Coordinates of C-alpha atoms in Angstrom, one line a residue:
X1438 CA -17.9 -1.2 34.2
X1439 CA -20.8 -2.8 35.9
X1440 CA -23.2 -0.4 34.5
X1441 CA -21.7 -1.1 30.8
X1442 CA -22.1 -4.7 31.2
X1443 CA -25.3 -4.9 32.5
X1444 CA -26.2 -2.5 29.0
X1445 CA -24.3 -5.4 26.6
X1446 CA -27.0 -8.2 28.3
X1447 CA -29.5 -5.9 27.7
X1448 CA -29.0 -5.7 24.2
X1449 CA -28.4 -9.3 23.8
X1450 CA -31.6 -10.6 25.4
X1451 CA -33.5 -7.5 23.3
X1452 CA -31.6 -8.5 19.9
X1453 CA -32.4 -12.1 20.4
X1454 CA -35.7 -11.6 21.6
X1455 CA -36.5 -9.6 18.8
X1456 CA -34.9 -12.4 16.1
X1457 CA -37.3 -15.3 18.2
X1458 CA -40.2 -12.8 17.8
X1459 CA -40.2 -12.7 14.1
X1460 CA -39.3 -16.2 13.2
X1461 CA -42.6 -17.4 15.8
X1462 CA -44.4 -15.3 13.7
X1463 CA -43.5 -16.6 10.4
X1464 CA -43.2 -19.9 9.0
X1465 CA -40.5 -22.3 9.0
X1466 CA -38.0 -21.3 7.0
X1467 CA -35.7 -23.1 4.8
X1468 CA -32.9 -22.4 2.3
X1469 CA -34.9 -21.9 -1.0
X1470 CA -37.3 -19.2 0.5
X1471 CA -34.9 -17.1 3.3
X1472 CA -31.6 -17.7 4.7
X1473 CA -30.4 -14.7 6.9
X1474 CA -28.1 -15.6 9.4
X1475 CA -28.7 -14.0 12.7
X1476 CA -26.2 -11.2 12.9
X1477 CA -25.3 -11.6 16.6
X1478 CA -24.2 -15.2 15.2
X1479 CA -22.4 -13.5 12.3
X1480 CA -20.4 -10.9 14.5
X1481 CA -20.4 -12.7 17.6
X1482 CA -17.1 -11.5 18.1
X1483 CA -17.6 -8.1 17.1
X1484 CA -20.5 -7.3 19.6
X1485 CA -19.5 -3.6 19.8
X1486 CA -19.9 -2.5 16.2
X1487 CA -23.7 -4.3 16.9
X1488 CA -23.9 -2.1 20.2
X1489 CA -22.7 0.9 18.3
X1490 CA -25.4 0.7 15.5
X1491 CA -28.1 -0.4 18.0
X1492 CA -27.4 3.0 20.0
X1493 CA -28.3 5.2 16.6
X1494 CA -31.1 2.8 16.3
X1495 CA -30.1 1.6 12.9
X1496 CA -30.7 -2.0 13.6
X1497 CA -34.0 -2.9 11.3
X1498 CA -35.3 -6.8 11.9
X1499 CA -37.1 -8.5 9.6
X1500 CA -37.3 -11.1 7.3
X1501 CA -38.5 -9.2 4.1
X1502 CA -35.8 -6.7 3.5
X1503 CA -35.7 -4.5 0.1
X1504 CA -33.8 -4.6 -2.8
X1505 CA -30.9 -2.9 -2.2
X1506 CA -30.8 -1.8 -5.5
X1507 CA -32.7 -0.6 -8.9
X1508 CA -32.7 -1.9 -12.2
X1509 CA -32.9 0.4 -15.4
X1510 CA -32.4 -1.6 -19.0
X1511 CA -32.8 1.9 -20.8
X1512 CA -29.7 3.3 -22.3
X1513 CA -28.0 0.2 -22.4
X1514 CA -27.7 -0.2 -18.7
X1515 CA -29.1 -3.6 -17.3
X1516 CA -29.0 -4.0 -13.7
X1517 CA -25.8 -1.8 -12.7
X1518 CA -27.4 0.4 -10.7
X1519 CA -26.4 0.9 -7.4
X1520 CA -25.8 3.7 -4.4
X1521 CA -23.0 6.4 -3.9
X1522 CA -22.2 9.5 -2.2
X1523 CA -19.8 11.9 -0.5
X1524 CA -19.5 14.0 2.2
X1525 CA -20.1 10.9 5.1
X1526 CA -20.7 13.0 8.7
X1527 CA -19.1 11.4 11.3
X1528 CA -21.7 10.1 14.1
X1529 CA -19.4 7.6 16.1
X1530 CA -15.8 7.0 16.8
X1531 CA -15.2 4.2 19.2
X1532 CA -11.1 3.7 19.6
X1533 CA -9.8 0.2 20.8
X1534 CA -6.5 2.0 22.5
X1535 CA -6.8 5.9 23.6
X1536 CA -3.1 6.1 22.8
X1537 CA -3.4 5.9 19.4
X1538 CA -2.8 9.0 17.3
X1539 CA -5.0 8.3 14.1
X1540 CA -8.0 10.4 14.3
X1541 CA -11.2 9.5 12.5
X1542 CA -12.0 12.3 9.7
X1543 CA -15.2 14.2 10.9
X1544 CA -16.3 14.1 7.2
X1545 CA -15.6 11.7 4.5
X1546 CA -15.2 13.9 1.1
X1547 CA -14.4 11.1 -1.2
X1548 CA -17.1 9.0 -3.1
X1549 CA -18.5 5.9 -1.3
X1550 CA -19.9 3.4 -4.3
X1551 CA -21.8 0.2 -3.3
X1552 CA -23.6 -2.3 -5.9
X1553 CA -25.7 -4.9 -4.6
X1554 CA -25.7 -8.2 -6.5
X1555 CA -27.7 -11.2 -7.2
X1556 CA -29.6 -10.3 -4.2
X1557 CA -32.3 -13.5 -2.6
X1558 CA -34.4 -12.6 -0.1
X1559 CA -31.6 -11.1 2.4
X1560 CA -28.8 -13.1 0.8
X1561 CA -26.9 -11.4 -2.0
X1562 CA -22.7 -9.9 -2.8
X1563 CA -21.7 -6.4 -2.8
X1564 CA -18.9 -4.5 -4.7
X1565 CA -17.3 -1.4 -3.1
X1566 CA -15.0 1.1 -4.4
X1567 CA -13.8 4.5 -2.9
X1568 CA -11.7 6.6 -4.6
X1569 CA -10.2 8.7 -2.6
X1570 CA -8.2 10.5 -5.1
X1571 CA -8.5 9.7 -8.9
X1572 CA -6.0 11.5 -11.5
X1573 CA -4.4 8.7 -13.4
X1574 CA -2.0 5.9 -13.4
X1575 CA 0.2 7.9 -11.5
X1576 CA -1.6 9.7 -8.3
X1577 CA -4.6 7.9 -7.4
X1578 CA -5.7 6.2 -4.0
X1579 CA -8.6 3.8 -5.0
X1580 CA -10.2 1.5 -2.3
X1581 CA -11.9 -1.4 -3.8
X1582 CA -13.4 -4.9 -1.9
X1583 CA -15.9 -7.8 -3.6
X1584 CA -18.0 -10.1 -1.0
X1585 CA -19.7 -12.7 -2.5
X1586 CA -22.8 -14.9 -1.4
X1587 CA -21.7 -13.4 2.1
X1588 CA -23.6 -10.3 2.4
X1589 CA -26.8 -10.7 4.5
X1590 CA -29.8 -8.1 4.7
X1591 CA -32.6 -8.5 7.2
X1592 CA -35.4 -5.6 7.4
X1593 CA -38.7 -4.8 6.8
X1594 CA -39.7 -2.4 3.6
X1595 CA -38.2 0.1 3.2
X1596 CA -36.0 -0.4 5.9
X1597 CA -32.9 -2.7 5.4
X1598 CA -29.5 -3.7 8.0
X1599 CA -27.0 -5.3 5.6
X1600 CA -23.8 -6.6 7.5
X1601 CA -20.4 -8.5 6.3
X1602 CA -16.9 -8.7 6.7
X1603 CA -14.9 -7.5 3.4
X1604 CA -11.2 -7.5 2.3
X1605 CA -9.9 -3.6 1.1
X1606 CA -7.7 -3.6 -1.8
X1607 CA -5.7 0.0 -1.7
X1608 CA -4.1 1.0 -4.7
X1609 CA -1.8 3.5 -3.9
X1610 CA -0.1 5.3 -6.4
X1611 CA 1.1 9.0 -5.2
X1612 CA 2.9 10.6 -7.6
X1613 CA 4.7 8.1 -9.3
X1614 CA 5.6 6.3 -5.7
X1615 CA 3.5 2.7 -4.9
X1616 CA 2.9 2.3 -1.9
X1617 CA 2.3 -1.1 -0.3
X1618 CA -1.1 -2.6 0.4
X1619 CA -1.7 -3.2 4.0
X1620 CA -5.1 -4.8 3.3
X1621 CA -7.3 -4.0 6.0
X1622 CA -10.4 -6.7 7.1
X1623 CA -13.8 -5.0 8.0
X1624 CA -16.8 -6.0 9.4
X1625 CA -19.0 -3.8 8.1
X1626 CA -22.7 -3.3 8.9
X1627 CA -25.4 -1.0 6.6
X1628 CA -28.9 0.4 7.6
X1629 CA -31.0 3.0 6.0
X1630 CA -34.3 3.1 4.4
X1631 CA -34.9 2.5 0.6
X1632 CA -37.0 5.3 -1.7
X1633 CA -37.7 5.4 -5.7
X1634 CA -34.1 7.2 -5.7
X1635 CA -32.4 5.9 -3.3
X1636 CA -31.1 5.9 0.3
X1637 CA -32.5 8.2 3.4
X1638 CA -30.8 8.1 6.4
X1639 CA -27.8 6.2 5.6
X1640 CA -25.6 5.1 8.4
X1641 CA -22.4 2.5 7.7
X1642 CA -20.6 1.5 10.6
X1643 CA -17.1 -0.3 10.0
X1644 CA -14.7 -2.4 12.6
X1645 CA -11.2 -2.9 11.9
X1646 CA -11.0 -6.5 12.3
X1647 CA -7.2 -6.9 11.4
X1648 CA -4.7 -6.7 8.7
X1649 CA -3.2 -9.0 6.4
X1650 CA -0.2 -7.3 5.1
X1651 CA 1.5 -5.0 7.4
X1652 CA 5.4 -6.7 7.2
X1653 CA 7.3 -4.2 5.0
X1654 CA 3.9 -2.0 4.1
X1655 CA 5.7 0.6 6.7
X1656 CA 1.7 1.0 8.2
X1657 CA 1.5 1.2 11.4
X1658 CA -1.7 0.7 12.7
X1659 CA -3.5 3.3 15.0
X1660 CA -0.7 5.9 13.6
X1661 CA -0.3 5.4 10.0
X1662 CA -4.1 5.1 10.0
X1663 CA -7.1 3.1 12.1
X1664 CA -6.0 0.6 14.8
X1665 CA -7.1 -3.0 15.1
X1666 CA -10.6 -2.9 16.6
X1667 CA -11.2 1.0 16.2
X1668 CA -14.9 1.0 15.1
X1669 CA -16.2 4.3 13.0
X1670 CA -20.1 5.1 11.9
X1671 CA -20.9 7.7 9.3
X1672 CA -24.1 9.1 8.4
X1673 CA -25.4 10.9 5.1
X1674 CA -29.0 11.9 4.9
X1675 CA -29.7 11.0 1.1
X1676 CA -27.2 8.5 -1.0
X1677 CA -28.6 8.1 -3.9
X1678 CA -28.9 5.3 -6.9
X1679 CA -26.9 6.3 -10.0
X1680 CA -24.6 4.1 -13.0
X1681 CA -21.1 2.9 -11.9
X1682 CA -19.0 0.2 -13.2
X1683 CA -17.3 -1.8 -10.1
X1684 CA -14.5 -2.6 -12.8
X1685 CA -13.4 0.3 -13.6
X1686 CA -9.9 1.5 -13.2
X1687 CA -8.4 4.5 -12.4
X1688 CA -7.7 5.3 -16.0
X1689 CA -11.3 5.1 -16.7

């Protein structure tokens, strides 16, 4: 207990002696140049998801991030492209009670879509959607959230941390049954390093932070799936850029 204590301090006095460092180094800052929020004030209360990345080393400083995404006008697209994979390997699993029964897949085999938007010099809004399964209007399970003006990046080119707290939409349809929307809140941080084609060494760590909806969803949490305060990292060695439309429904 001591021992794991004395390892939080550590990494407080290393993550804020690292945030001092750069802003020393840098002149002042003010709202129409940079504005990242530090993101041990951001997750103060969520100091274990920030241990958890910080022990894969996927905590990248800085005040210049990347863009987070790349913009094609060819073809008709103009400025919809963002980042997506599947098959997520599981690096962490941290469980808030060990009596819970909900195991943390080892892989993630469904698609994980982000698009960065209106991104500011490490300020910018994010859609995510994650279809878990996708055959129509009636058998789909399709995760979607929308942050905006409340996702912040800090880094150095190419490397990037994104972190923010999101709402999941599920919309459940199994065949022909609707099941209720328990609406899980994240915190949710990002790292990796940007390339001409998209994302090496992708890492996404996510915290349950709660749940708005769980009176008559019949979810349980920690059984029906991740507890309150269960944090999971996964990993995926390429994600790269490619078209999506963050609107899209499952009959698309």
């Amino acid at each position: 207990m001591i021992s794991r204590i004395l390892k939080i301090a550590s990494l407080s006095f290393l993550i804020f002696a690292a945030i001092s460092c750069q802003k020393d180094n840098v002149e002042p800052l003010d709202y129409s140049v940079q504005v990242i929020p530090d993101i041990a004030t951001i997750f103060k209360d969520h100091y274990d998801l920030i241990e958890a990345m910080y022990d894969l080393d996927q905590l990248h400083f800085g005040d210049n991030p990347p863009k987070l995404y790349a913009v094609d006008t060819t073809n008709g697209h103009q400025d919809t492209l963002g980042f997506c994979s599947s098959h997520l390997s599981l690096k962490t699993f941290i469980k808030s009670d060990s009596t819970s029964t909900f195991p943390a897949p080892t892989v993630i085999f469904y698609t994980y879509q982000f698009l960065i938007n209106d991104q500011h010099k490490g300020v910018s809004s994010l859609y995510f959607r994650s279809p878990k399964l996708e055959e129509g209007p009636e058998n789909h399970f399709i995760e979607t959230a929308t942050c905006l003006d409340s996702v912040f990046i800090m880094g150095e080119k190419p490397y990037f941390t994104a972190y923010y707290y999101q709402d999941i939409k599920t919309d459940k349809v199994i065949y022909g049954s609707t099941f209720p929307d328990p609406g899980p809140k994240q915190a949710v941080i990002l790292s990796g390093k940007i390339t001409d084609n998209g994302i090496e060494d992708f890492y996404i760590g996510v915290k349950i932070c709660g749940f708005s909806n769980l009176e008559g969803s019949g979810f349980t949490p920690g059984f029906s799936g991740l507890n309150i305060g269960d944090i999971e990292v996964y990993y995926k060695d390429f994600m790269p850029f490619t078209y999506w439309d963050p609107n899209q429904t499952n009959n698309d």
